[in-house]
PDB file of C-alpha atoms and ligand atoms in Angstrom:
ATOM      1  CA  MET A   1       4.023   6.095  -7.880  1.00 98.00           C
ATOM      2  CA  LYS A   2       1.017   6.082  -5.555  1.00 98.00           C
ATOM      3  CA  ILE A   3       1.662   6.028  -1.820  1.00 98.00           C
ATOM      4  CA  PHE A   4      -0.587   3.831   0.315  1.00 98.00           C
ATOM      5  CA  LEU A   5      -0.462   3.392   4.085  1.00 98.00           C
ATOM      6  CA  ASP A   6      -0.216  -0.149   5.435  1.00 98.00           C
ATOM      7  CA  THR A   7      -2.140   0.345   8.659  1.00 98.00           C
ATOM      8  CA  ALA A   8      -5.640   0.084  10.081  1.00 98.00           C
ATOM      9  CA  ASN A   9      -4.954   2.595  12.871  1.00 98.00           C
ATOM     10  CA  LEU A  10      -7.282   5.576  12.542  1.00 98.00           C
ATOM     11  CA  ASP A  11      -5.034   8.079  14.357  1.00 98.00           C
ATOM     12  CA  GLU A  12      -2.086   7.184  12.114  1.00 98.00           C
ATOM     13  CA  LEU A  13      -4.305   7.493   9.057  1.00 98.00           C
ATOM     14  CA  ARG A  14      -5.746  10.882  10.100  1.00 98.00           C
ATOM     15  CA  ALA A  15      -2.283  12.347  10.762  1.00 98.00           C
ATOM     16  CA  ALA A  16      -0.793  11.108   7.482  1.00 98.00           C
ATOM     17  CA  ALA A  17      -3.851  11.858   5.326  1.00 97.00           C
ATOM     18  CA  ALA A  18      -3.791  15.485   6.553  1.00 98.00           C
ATOM     19  CA  LEU A  19      -0.581  15.966   4.517  1.00 98.00           C
ATOM     20  CA  GLY A  20      -2.600  15.443   1.335  1.00 98.00           C
ATOM     21  CA  ILE A  21      -0.386  12.919  -0.480  1.00 98.00           C
ATOM     22  CA  VAL A  22      -1.774   9.578   0.698  1.00 98.00           C
ATOM     23  CA  ASP A  23      -3.473   7.767  -2.189  1.00 98.00           C
ATOM     24  CA  GLY A  24      -4.915   4.738  -0.423  1.00 98.00           C
ATOM     25  CA  VAL A  25      -4.725   2.207   2.397  1.00 98.00           C
ATOM     26  CA  THR A  26      -3.962  -1.492   2.676  1.00 98.00           C
ATOM     27  CA  THR A  27      -5.082  -3.649   5.572  1.00 98.00           C
ATOM     28  CA  ASN A  28      -4.771  -7.329   6.398  1.00 95.00           C
ATOM     29  CA  PRO A  29      -6.258  -9.508   9.158  1.00 96.00           C
ATOM     30  CA  SER A  30      -3.191  -8.951  11.392  1.00 96.00           C
ATOM     31  CA  LEU A  31      -3.443  -5.135  11.118  1.00 97.00           C
ATOM     32  CA  ILE A  32      -7.225  -5.184  11.738  1.00 97.00           C
ATOM     33  CA  ALA A  33      -6.773  -7.480  14.775  1.00 96.00           C
ATOM     34  CA  LYS A  34      -4.546  -4.852  16.451  1.00 97.00           C
ATOM     35  CA  GLU A  35      -7.388  -2.291  16.429  1.00 97.00           C
ATOM     36  CA  GLY A  36      -9.960  -4.379  18.346  1.00 95.00           C
ATOM     37  CA  ARG A  37     -12.939  -3.823  16.034  1.00 95.00           C
ATOM     38  CA  SER A  38     -14.564  -5.929  13.321  1.00 94.00           C
ATOM     39  CA  ASN A  39     -13.165  -5.831   9.792  1.00 94.00           C
ATOM     40  CA  VAL A  40     -16.364  -4.206   8.474  1.00 95.00           C
ATOM     41  CA  GLU A  41     -16.470  -1.483  11.160  1.00 96.00           C
ATOM     42  CA  GLN A  42     -12.782  -0.647  10.803  1.00 97.00           C
ATOM     43  CA  ILE A  43     -12.859  -0.547   6.988  1.00 98.00           C
ATOM     44  CA  ARG A  44     -15.918   1.740   7.077  1.00 98.00           C
ATOM     45  CA  ALA A  45     -14.075   4.138   9.403  1.00 98.00           C
ATOM     46  CA  ILE A  46     -10.950   4.088   7.207  1.00 98.00           C
ATOM     47  CA  CYS A  47     -13.023   4.937   4.117  1.00 98.00           C
ATOM     48  CA  GLU A  48     -14.206   8.092   5.887  1.00 98.00           C
ATOM     49  CA  ILE A  49     -10.611   9.244   6.437  1.00 98.00           C
ATOM     50  CA  VAL A  50      -8.817   8.423   3.176  1.00 98.00           C
ATOM     51  CA  ASP A  51     -10.366   9.024  -0.234  1.00 97.00           C
ATOM     52  CA  GLY A  52      -8.681   6.338  -2.347  1.00 98.00           C
ATOM     53  CA  ASP A  53      -8.418   2.584  -2.782  1.00 98.00           C
ATOM     54  CA  ILE A  54      -8.880   0.803   0.563  1.00 98.00           C
ATOM     55  CA  SER A  55      -7.885  -2.870   0.553  1.00 98.00           C
ATOM     56  CA  ALA A  56      -9.851  -5.210   2.824  1.00 98.00           C
ATOM     57  CA  GLU A  57      -8.907  -8.873   3.027  1.00 98.00           C
ATOM     58  CA  VAL A  58     -11.104 -11.977   2.993  1.00 98.00           C
ATOM     59  CA  VAL A  59     -10.374 -14.649   5.607  1.00 97.00           C
ATOM     60  CA  SER A  60     -11.868 -17.717   3.917  1.00 97.00           C
ATOM     61  CA  THR A  61      -9.800 -20.230   1.973  1.00 97.00           C
ATOM     62  CA  GLU A  62     -12.595 -21.584  -0.266  1.00 98.00           C
ATOM     63  CA  ALA A  63     -13.453 -19.660  -3.447  1.00 98.00           C
ATOM     64  CA  GLU A  64     -17.211 -19.704  -2.906  1.00 98.00           C
ATOM     65  CA  GLU A  65     -16.868 -18.257   0.588  1.00 98.00           C
ATOM     66  CA  MET A  66     -14.240 -15.706  -0.581  1.00 98.00           C
ATOM     67  CA  ILE A  67     -16.680 -14.508  -3.247  1.00 98.00           C
ATOM     68  CA  ARG A  68     -19.440 -14.110  -0.639  1.00 98.00           C
ATOM     69  CA  GLU A  69     -17.060 -12.224   1.677  1.00 98.00           C
ATOM     70  CA  GLY A  70     -15.792 -10.155  -1.234  1.00 98.00           C
ATOM     71  CA  HIS A  71     -19.307  -8.938  -2.014  1.00 98.00           C
ATOM     72  CA  GLU A  72     -19.855  -8.093   1.664  1.00 97.00           C
ATOM     73  CA  LEU A  73     -16.600  -6.081   1.831  1.00 98.00           C
ATOM     74  CA  ALA A  74     -17.193  -4.313  -1.500  1.00 98.00           C
ATOM     75  CA  ALA A  75     -20.650  -3.239  -0.260  1.00 98.00           C
ATOM     76  CA  ILE A  76     -19.048  -1.226   2.598  1.00 98.00           C
ATOM     77  CA  HIS A  77     -17.879   1.588   0.304  1.00 98.00           C
ATOM     78  CA  PRO A  78     -17.212   2.082  -3.448  1.00 98.00           C
ATOM     79  CA  ASN A  79     -13.475   2.570  -2.701  1.00 98.00           C
ATOM     80  CA  VAL A  80     -13.042  -0.899  -1.191  1.00 98.00           C
ATOM     81  CA  VAL A  81     -10.710  -3.274  -3.056  1.00 98.00           C
ATOM     82  CA  VAL A  82     -11.108  -6.917  -1.991  1.00 98.00           C
ATOM     83  CA  LYS A  83      -7.902  -8.737  -1.066  1.00 98.00           C
ATOM     84  CA  CYS A  84      -7.663 -12.437  -1.927  1.00 98.00           C
ATOM     85  CA  PRO A  85      -4.671 -14.682  -1.213  1.00 98.00           C
ATOM     86  CA  LEU A  86      -2.556 -16.074  -4.034  1.00 98.00           C
ATOM     87  CA  ILE A  87      -3.693 -19.714  -3.751  1.00 98.00           C
ATOM     88  CA  PRO A  88      -5.705 -21.615  -6.402  1.00 98.00           C
ATOM     89  CA  GLU A  89      -9.006 -20.880  -4.605  1.00 98.00           C
ATOM     90  CA  GLY A  90      -8.012 -17.215  -4.309  1.00 98.00           C
ATOM     91  CA  ILE A  91      -7.296 -16.982  -8.031  1.00 98.00           C
ATOM     92  CA  LYS A  92     -10.661 -18.648  -8.771  1.00 98.00           C
ATOM     93  CA  ALA A  93     -12.384 -16.084  -6.516  1.00 98.00           C
ATOM     94  CA  THR A  94     -10.391 -13.236  -8.140  1.00 98.00           C
ATOM     95  CA  LYS A  95     -11.552 -14.293 -11.604  1.00 98.00           C
ATOM     96  CA  ALA A  96     -15.191 -14.466 -10.443  1.00 98.00           C
ATOM     97  CA  LEU A  97     -15.156 -11.188  -8.472  1.00 98.00           C
ATOM     98  CA  SER A  98     -13.317  -9.301 -11.255  1.00 98.00           C
ATOM     99  CA  SER A  99     -15.859 -10.572 -13.822  1.00 98.00           C
ATOM    100  CA  GLN A 100     -18.596  -9.222 -11.527  1.00 98.00           C
ATOM    101  CA  GLY A 101     -16.999  -5.760 -11.480  1.00 98.00           C
ATOM    102  CA  ILE A 102     -15.410  -6.049  -8.026  1.00 98.00           C
ATOM    103  CA  ARG A 103     -11.779  -4.890  -7.877  1.00 98.00           C
ATOM    104  CA  VAL A 104      -9.380  -7.422  -6.372  1.00 98.00           C
ATOM    105  CA  ASN A 105      -5.924  -7.048  -4.807  1.00 98.00           C
ATOM    106  CA  VAL A 106      -4.197 -10.440  -4.962  1.00 98.00           C
ATOM    107  CA  THR A 107      -2.005 -10.678  -1.899  1.00 98.00           C
ATOM    108  CA  LEU A 108       0.802 -12.867  -0.534  1.00 98.00           C
ATOM    109  CA  CYS A 109       2.621 -12.854  -3.883  1.00 98.00           C
ATOM    110  CA  PHE A 110       6.238 -14.010  -3.680  1.00 98.00           C
ATOM    111  CA  SER A 111       7.153 -14.853  -7.290  1.00 98.00           C
ATOM    112  CA  ALA A 112       6.780 -13.420 -10.783  1.00 98.00           C
ATOM    113  CA  ALA A 113       5.064 -16.625 -11.930  1.00 98.00           C
ATOM    114  CA  GLN A 114       2.414 -16.131  -9.225  1.00 98.00           C
ATOM    115  CA  ALA A 115       1.983 -12.503 -10.342  1.00 98.00           C
ATOM    116  CA  LEU A 116       1.307 -13.708 -13.894  1.00 98.00           C
ATOM    117  CA  LEU A 117      -1.567 -15.844 -12.578  1.00 98.00           C
ATOM    118  CA  ALA A 118      -3.043 -12.867 -10.700  1.00 98.00           C
ATOM    119  CA  ALA A 119      -2.985 -10.729 -13.857  1.00 98.00           C
ATOM    120  CA  LYS A 120      -4.591 -13.499 -15.904  1.00 98.00           C
ATOM    121  CA  ALA A 121      -7.420 -13.699 -13.344  1.00 98.00           C
ATOM    122  CA  GLY A 122      -8.123  -9.988 -13.902  1.00 98.00           C
ATOM    123  CA  ALA A 123      -6.652  -8.668 -10.644  1.00 98.00           C
ATOM    124  CA  TYR A 124      -6.801  -4.882 -10.222  1.00 98.00           C
ATOM    125  CA  ILE A 125      -3.681  -5.017  -8.026  1.00 98.00           C
ATOM    126  CA  VAL A 126      -1.060  -7.632  -7.148  1.00 98.00           C
ATOM    127  CA  SER A 127       0.853  -7.351  -3.861  1.00 98.00           C
ATOM    128  CA  PRO A 128       4.394  -8.765  -3.849  1.00 98.00           C
ATOM    129  CA  PHE A 129       5.757  -8.815  -0.269  1.00 97.00           C
ATOM    130  CA  MET A 130       9.287  -7.555  -0.787  1.00 94.00           C
ATOM    131  CA  GLY A 131      10.312  -7.171   2.869  1.00 95.00           C
ATOM    132  CA  ARG A 132       9.445 -10.752   3.744  1.00 97.00           C
ATOM    133  CA  LEU A 133      11.633 -11.879   0.807  1.00 96.00           C
ATOM    134  CA  ASP A 134      14.501  -9.683   1.998  1.00 94.00           C
ATOM    135  CA  ASP A 135      14.019 -11.243   5.452  1.00 95.00           C
ATOM    136  CA  ILE A 136      14.988 -14.627   3.989  1.00 96.00           C
ATOM    137  CA  ALA A 137      17.918 -13.198   1.970  1.00 95.00           C
ATOM    138  CA  SER A 138      15.987 -13.110  -1.319  1.00 95.00           C
ATOM    139  CA  GLU A 139      15.846 -10.045  -3.624  1.00 93.00           C
ATOM    140  CA  GLY A 140      12.536  -8.197  -3.026  1.00 96.00           C
ATOM    141  CA  THR A 141      13.294  -5.316  -5.404  1.00 97.00           C
ATOM    142  CA  GLU A 142      14.235  -7.717  -8.194  1.00 97.00           C
ATOM    143  CA  LEU A 143      10.811  -9.342  -7.883  1.00 98.00           C
ATOM    144  CA  ILE A 144       9.083  -5.968  -8.336  1.00 98.00           C
ATOM    145  CA  ARG A 145      11.227  -5.295 -11.442  1.00 98.00           C
ATOM    146  CA  GLU A 146      10.369  -8.701 -12.938  1.00 98.00           C
ATOM    147  CA  ILE A 147       6.631  -8.312 -12.403  1.00 98.00           C
ATOM    148  CA  VAL A 148       6.603  -4.786 -13.879  1.00 98.00           C
ATOM    149  CA  THR A 149       8.455  -6.122 -16.963  1.00 98.00           C
ATOM    150  CA  ILE A 150       6.073  -9.062 -17.436  1.00 98.00           C
ATOM    151  CA  TYR A 151       2.992  -6.840 -17.116  1.00 98.00           C
ATOM    152  CA  GLU A 152       4.471  -4.371 -19.623  1.00 98.00           C
ATOM    153  CA  ASN A 153       5.379  -7.191 -22.043  1.00 98.00           C
ATOM    154  CA  TYR A 154       1.747  -8.264 -22.249  1.00 98.00           C
ATOM    155  CA  ASP A 155      -0.070  -4.984 -21.512  1.00 98.00           C
ATOM    156  CA  PHE A 156      -1.714  -6.367 -18.368  1.00 98.00           C
ATOM    157  CA  PRO A 157      -3.570  -3.520 -16.631  1.00 98.00           C
ATOM    158  CA  THR A 158      -2.931  -5.040 -13.168  1.00 98.00           C
ATOM    159  CA  GLN A 159      -1.067  -2.600 -10.903  1.00 98.00           C
ATOM    160  CA  VAL A 160       1.993  -3.704  -8.950  1.00 98.00           C
ATOM    161  CA  LEU A 161       1.775  -2.772  -5.267  1.00 98.00           C
ATOM    162  CA  ALA A 162       5.059  -3.221  -3.414  1.00 98.00           C
ATOM    163  CA  ALA A 163       4.080  -4.436   0.069  1.00 98.00           C
ATOM    164  CA  SER A 164       5.902  -5.432   3.236  1.00 97.00           C
ATOM    165  CA  ILE A 165       8.160  -2.383   2.924  1.00 97.00           C
ATOM    166  CA  ARG A 166      10.756  -2.106   5.690  1.00 97.00           C
ATOM    167  CA  GLY A 167      12.281   1.359   5.249  1.00 97.00           C
ATOM    168  CA  PRO A 168      12.748   4.486   3.065  1.00 98.00           C
ATOM    169  CA  MET A 169      15.369   2.698   0.899  1.00 97.00           C
ATOM    170  CA  HIS A 170      12.749   0.141  -0.103  1.00 97.00           C
ATOM    171  CA  VAL A 171      10.450   2.998  -1.190  1.00 98.00           C
ATOM    172  CA  LYS A 172      13.187   4.459  -3.397  1.00 98.00           C
ATOM    173  CA  ASP A 173      14.099   1.030  -4.792  1.00 98.00           C
ATOM    174  CA  VAL A 174      10.543   0.095  -5.788  1.00 98.00           C
ATOM    175  CA  ALA A 175       9.993   3.537  -7.353  1.00 98.00           C
ATOM    176  CA  LEU A 176      13.106   2.947  -9.492  1.00 98.00           C
ATOM    177  CA  ALA A 177      11.825  -0.540 -10.335  1.00 98.00           C
ATOM    178  CA  GLY A 178       8.614   1.004 -11.729  1.00 98.00           C
ATOM    179  CA  SER A 179       6.137  -0.135  -9.070  1.00 98.00           C
ATOM    180  CA  HIS A 180       2.752   1.560  -9.531  1.00 98.00           C
ATOM    181  CA  ILE A 181       2.084   1.688  -5.794  1.00 98.00           C
ATOM    182  CA  ALA A 182       4.074   1.308  -2.572  1.00 98.00           C
ATOM    183  CA  THR A 183       2.328   0.618   0.707  1.00 98.00           C
ATOM    184  CA  MET A 184       4.146   1.333   3.952  1.00 98.00           C
ATOM    185  CA  PRO A 185       3.642   1.670   7.708  1.00 98.00           C
ATOM    186  CA  ALA A 186       2.959   5.265   8.867  1.00 98.00           C
ATOM    187  CA  LYS A 187       6.396   5.423  10.505  1.00 98.00           C
ATOM    188  CA  ILE A 188       8.158   4.828   7.174  1.00 98.00           C
ATOM    189  CA  PHE A 189       5.921   7.368   5.426  1.00 98.00           C
ATOM    190  CA  HIS A 190       7.027  10.042   7.913  1.00 98.00           C
ATOM    191  CA  GLN A 191      10.680   8.952   7.604  1.00 98.00           C
ATOM    192  CA  LEU A 192      10.532   9.785   3.873  1.00 98.00           C
ATOM    193  CA  PHE A 193      10.476  13.488   4.778  1.00 98.00           C
ATOM    194  CA  LYS A 194      13.671  13.335   6.806  1.00 97.00           C
ATOM    195  CA  HIS A 195      16.998  14.779   5.719  1.00 97.00           C
ATOM    196  CA  PRO A 196      19.418  16.501   8.145  1.00 97.00           C
ATOM    197  CA  LEU A 197      20.452  19.054   5.501  1.00 98.00           C
ATOM    198  CA  THR A 198      16.817  20.143   5.096  1.00 98.00           C
ATOM    199  CA  ASP A 199      16.569  20.806   8.848  1.00 97.00           C
ATOM    200  CA  ILE A 200      19.957  22.564   9.019  1.00 98.00           C
ATOM    201  CA  GLY A 201      19.206  24.610   5.885  1.00 98.00           C
ATOM    202  CA  LEU A 202      15.815  25.744   7.162  1.00 98.00           C
ATOM    203  CA  GLU A 203      17.236  26.663  10.564  1.00 98.00           C
ATOM    204  CA  GLN A 204      19.899  28.818   8.861  1.00 98.00           C
ATOM    205  CA  PHE A 205      17.387  30.540   6.537  1.00 98.00           C
ATOM    206  CA  LEU A 206      15.124  31.428   9.466  1.00 98.00           C
ATOM    207  CA  ALA A 207      18.034  32.622  11.618  1.00 97.00           C
ATOM    208  CA  ASP A 208      19.243  34.913   8.797  1.00 97.00           C
ATOM    209  CA  TYR A 209      15.710  36.200   8.272  1.00 97.00           C
ATOM    210  CA  ARG A 210      15.306  37.008  11.991  1.00 96.00           C
ATOM    211  CA  LYS A 211      18.732  38.724  12.038  1.00 94.00           C
ATOM    212  CA  THR A 212      17.784  40.959   9.078  1.00 92.00           C
ATOM    213  CA  LEU A 213      14.464  41.828  10.714  1.00 89.00           C
ATOM    214  CA  ALA A 214      16.246  42.832  13.926  1.00 88.00           C
ATOM    215  CA  GLU A 215      18.763  44.968  11.980  1.00 87.00           C
ATOM    216  CA  VAL A 216      15.976  46.742  10.051  1.00 86.00           C
ATOM    217  CA  ALA A 217      14.112  47.406  13.317  1.00 85.00           C
ATOM    218  CA  VAL A 218      17.228  49.022  14.859  1.00 82.00           C
ATOM    219  CA  GLY A 219      17.571  51.148  11.744  1.00 72.00           C
TER     220      GLY A 219
HETATM  221  O1  LIG B 301      -0.218  -5.771   4.116  1.00 64.74           O
HETATM  222  C1  LIG B 301       0.705  -6.652   3.590  1.00 64.74           C
HETATM  223  C2  LIG B 301       2.150  -6.379   3.956  1.00 64.74           C
HETATM  224  O2  LIG B 301       2.474  -5.049   3.683  1.00 64.74           O
HETATM  225  C3  LIG B 301       2.566  -6.872   5.307  1.00 64.74           C
HETATM  226  O3  LIG B 301       3.846  -6.415   5.659  1.00 64.74           O
HETATM  227  O4  LIG B 301       5.515  -6.028   7.412  1.00 64.74           O
HETATM  228  O5  LIG B 301       3.754  -7.789   7.762  1.00 64.74           O
HETATM  229  O6  LIG B 301       5.601  -8.146   6.120  1.00 64.74           O
HETATM  230  P1  LIG B 301       4.727  -7.142   6.804  1.00 64.74           P
END
């Protein structure tokens, strides 16, 4: 499963990318707004930090305008994937952009039926928001499982990107469900490393090593 970071913050991206296991980045208008720069400027800067798929979202709601925006975003860098919302106009734009060789991430997906439409439009990625479903007492992980099954049933090449992830358990759950990608805030990415037994075990190993060194030195 690929790991993407769901942030537009350059410091967070630099720190996480330095670990060498970040495969891409997802952004949305809310994440870009926090950084105080234009979408184009921020996406360009992100592309210089992470070498992988970088999702950049359109803000229009009409297909024609989404297609124009999509071309503008795709021109920023070859790694840019254009994000379109899962509404009829977004699906129309996805079909057009995909036919023109521009990769599209269909976002704001909340049902398997919607995901089927995204795949039929030629989406490169579909983004089911599992956390926002869990927030309203609906099964986010089950949705990921259903979409993966439907795509496998019909050999759709569209990748499932589990979005709106709320914690390390979600990451494990979507990996078990067969998600191709999980995108997560930087904080959750760093939490994945944590286990108290790792810290205790390492402390013990190093203490024993230092003790042996001291004993050898004394003779
Ligand atoms: O980028 C889309 C998604 O990951 C947003 O997550 O936390 O705003 O529900 P959240």
